[in-house]
GROMACS .gro file of N, CA and C in nm:
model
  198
    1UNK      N    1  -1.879   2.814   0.207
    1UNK     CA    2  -1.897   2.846   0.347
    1UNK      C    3  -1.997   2.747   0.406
    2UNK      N    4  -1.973   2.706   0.538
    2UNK     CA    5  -2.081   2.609   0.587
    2UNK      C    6  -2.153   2.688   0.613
    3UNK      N    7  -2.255   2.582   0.615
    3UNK     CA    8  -2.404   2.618   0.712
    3UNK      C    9  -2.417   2.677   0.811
    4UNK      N   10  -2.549   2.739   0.927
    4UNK     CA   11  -2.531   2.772   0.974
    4UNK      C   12  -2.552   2.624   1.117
    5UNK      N   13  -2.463   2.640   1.209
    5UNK     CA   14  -2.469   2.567   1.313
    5UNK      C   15  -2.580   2.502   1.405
    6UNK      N   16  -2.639   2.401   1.443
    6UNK     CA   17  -2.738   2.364   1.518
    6UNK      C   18  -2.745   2.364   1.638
    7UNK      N   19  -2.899   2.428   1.668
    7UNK     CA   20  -2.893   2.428   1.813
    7UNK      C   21  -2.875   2.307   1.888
    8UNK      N   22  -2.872   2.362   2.047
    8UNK     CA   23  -2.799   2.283   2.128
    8UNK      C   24  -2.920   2.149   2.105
    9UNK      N   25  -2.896   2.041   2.194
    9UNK     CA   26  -3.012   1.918   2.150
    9UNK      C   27  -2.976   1.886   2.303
   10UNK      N   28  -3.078   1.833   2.329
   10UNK     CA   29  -3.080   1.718   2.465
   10UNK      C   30  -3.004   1.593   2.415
   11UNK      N   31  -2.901   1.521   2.464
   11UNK     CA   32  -2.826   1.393   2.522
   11UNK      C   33  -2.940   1.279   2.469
   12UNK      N   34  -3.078   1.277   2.549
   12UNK     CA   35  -3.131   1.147   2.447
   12UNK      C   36  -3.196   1.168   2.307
   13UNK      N   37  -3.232   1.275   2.229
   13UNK     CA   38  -3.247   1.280   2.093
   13UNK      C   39  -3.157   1.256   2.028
   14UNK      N   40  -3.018   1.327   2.062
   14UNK     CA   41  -2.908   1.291   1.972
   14UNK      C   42  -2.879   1.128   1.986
   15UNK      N   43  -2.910   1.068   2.117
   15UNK     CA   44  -2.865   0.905   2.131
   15UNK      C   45  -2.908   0.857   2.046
   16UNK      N   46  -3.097   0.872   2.057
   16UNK     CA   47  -3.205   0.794   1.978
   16UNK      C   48  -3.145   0.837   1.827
   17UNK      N   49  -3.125   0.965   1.746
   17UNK     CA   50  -3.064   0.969   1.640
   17UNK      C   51  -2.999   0.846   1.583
   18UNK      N   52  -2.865   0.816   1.695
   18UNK     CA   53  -2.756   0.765   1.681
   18UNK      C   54  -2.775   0.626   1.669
   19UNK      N   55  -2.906   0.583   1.784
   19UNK     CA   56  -2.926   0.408   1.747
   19UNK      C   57  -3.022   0.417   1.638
   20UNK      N   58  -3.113   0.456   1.540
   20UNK     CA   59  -3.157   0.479   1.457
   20UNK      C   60  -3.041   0.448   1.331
   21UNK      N   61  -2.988   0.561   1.339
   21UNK     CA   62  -2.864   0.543   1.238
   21UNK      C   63  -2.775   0.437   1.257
   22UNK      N   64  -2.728   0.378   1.374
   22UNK     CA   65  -2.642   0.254   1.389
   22UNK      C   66  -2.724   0.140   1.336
   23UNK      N   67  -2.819   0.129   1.328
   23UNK     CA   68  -2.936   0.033   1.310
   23UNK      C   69  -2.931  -0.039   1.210
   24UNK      N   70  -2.963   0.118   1.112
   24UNK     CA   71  -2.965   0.128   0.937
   24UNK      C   72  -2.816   0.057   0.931
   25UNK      N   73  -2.733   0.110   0.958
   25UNK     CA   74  -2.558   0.023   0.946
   25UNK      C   75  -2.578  -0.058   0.914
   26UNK      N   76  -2.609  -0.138   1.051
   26UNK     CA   77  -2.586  -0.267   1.073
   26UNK      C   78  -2.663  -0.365   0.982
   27UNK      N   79  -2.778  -0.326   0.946
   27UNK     CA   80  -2.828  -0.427   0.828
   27UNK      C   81  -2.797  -0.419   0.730
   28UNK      N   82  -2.686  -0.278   0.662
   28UNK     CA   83  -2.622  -0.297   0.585
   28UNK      C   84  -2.481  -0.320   0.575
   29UNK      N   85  -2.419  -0.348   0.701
   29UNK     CA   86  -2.287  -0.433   0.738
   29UNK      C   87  -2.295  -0.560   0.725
   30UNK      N   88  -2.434  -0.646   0.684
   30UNK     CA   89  -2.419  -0.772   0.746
   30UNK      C   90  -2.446  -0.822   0.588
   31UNK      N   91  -2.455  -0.723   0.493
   31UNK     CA   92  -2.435  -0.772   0.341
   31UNK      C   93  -2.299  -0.783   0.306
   32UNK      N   94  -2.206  -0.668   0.381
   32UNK     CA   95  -2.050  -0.676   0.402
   32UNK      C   96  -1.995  -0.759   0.376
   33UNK      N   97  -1.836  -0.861   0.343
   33UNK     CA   98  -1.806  -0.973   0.401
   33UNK      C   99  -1.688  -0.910   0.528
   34UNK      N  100  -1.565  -0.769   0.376
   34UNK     CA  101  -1.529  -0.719   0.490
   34UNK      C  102  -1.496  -0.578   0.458
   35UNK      N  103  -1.469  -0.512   0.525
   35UNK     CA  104  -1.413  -0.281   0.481
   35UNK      C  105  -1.290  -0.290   0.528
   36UNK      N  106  -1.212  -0.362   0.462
   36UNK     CA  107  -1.049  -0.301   0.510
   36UNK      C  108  -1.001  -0.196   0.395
   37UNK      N  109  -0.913  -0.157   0.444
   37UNK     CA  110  -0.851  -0.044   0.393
   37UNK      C  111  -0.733  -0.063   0.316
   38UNK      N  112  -0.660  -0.221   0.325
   38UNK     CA  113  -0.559  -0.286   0.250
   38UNK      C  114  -0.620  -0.433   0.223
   39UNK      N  115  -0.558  -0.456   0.136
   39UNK     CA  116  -0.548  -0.651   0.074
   39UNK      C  117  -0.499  -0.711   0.194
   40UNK      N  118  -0.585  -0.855   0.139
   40UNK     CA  119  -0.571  -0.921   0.293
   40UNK      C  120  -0.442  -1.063   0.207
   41UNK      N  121  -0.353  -1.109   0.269
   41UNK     CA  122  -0.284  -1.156   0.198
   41UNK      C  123  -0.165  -1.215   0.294
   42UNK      N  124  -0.115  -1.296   0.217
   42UNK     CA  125  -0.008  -1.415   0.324
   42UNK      C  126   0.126  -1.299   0.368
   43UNK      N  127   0.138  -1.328   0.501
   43UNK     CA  128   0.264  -1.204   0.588
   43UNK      C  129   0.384  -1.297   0.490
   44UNK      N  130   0.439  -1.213   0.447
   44UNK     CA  131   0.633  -1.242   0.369
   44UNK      C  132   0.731  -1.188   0.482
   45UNK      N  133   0.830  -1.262   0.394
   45UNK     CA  134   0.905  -1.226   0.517
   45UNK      C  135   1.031  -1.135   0.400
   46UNK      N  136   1.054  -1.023   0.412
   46UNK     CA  137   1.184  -0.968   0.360
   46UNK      C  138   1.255  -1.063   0.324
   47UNK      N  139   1.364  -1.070   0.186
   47UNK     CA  140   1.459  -1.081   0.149
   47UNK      C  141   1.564  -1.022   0.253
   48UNK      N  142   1.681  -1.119   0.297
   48UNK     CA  143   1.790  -1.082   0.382
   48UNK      C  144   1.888  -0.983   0.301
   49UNK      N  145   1.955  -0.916   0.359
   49UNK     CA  146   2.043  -0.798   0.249
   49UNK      C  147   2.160  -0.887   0.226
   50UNK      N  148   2.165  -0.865   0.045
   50UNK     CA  149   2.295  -0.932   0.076
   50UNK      C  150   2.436  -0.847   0.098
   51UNK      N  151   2.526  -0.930   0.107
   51UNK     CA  152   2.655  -0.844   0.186
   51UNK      C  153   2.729  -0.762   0.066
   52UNK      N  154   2.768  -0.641   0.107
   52UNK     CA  155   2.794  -0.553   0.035
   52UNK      C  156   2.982  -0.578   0.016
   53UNK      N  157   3.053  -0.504  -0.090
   53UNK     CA  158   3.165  -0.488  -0.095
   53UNK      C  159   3.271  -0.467   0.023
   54UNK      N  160   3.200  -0.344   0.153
   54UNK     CA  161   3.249  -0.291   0.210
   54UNK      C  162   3.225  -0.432   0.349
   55UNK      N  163   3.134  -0.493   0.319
   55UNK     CA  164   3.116  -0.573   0.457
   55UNK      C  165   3.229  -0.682   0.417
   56UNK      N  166   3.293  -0.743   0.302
   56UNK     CA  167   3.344  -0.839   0.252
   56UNK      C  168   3.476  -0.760   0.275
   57UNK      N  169   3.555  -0.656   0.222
   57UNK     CA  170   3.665  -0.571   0.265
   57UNK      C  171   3.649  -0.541   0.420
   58UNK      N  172   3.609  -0.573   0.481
   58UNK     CA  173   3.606  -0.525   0.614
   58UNK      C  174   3.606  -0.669   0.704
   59UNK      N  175   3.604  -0.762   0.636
   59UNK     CA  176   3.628  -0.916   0.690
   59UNK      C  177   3.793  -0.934   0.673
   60UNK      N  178   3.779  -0.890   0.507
   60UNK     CA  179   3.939  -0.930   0.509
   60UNK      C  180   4.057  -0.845   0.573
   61UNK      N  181   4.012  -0.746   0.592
   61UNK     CA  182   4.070  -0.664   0.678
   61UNK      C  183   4.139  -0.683   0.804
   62UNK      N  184   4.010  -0.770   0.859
   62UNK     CA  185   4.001  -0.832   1.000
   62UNK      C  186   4.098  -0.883   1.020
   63UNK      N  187   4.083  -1.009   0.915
   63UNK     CA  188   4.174  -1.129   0.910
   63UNK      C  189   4.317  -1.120   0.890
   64UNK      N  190   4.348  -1.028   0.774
   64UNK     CA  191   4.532  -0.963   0.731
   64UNK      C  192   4.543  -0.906   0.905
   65UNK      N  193   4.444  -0.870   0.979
   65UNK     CA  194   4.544  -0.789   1.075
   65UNK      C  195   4.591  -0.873   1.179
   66UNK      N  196   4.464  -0.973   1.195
   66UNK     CA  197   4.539  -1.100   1.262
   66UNK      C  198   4.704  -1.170   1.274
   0.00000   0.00000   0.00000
């Protein structure tokens, strides 16, 4: 079960909190190089599909009806 809830706060304590804590971050963001969430890596491009039975029967199809 959580805690119990905090009272209300004035708008600039919670700010000052907030640049306090952004602060601390940031001097430890700048040891960072980077925080992604995936590998960073060269864009590929898909393999084209190759043509199926039904696309090759469906050419010759074409063509006999010619």
């Amino acid at each position: 079960m959580p805690g119990p809830i905090d009272p209300i706060q004035r708008a600039n304590a919670a700010r000052r909190a907030h640049r306090q804590a952004r602060g601390a971050d940031a001097a430890h963001e700048a040891e960072e190089v980077a925080n992604l969430p995936v590998p960073v890596a060269e864009v590929s491009e898909p393999p084209p599909p190759e043509p199926t039975r039904t696309a090759a029967a469906a050419y010759a199809a074409q063509l006999l009806g010619q």
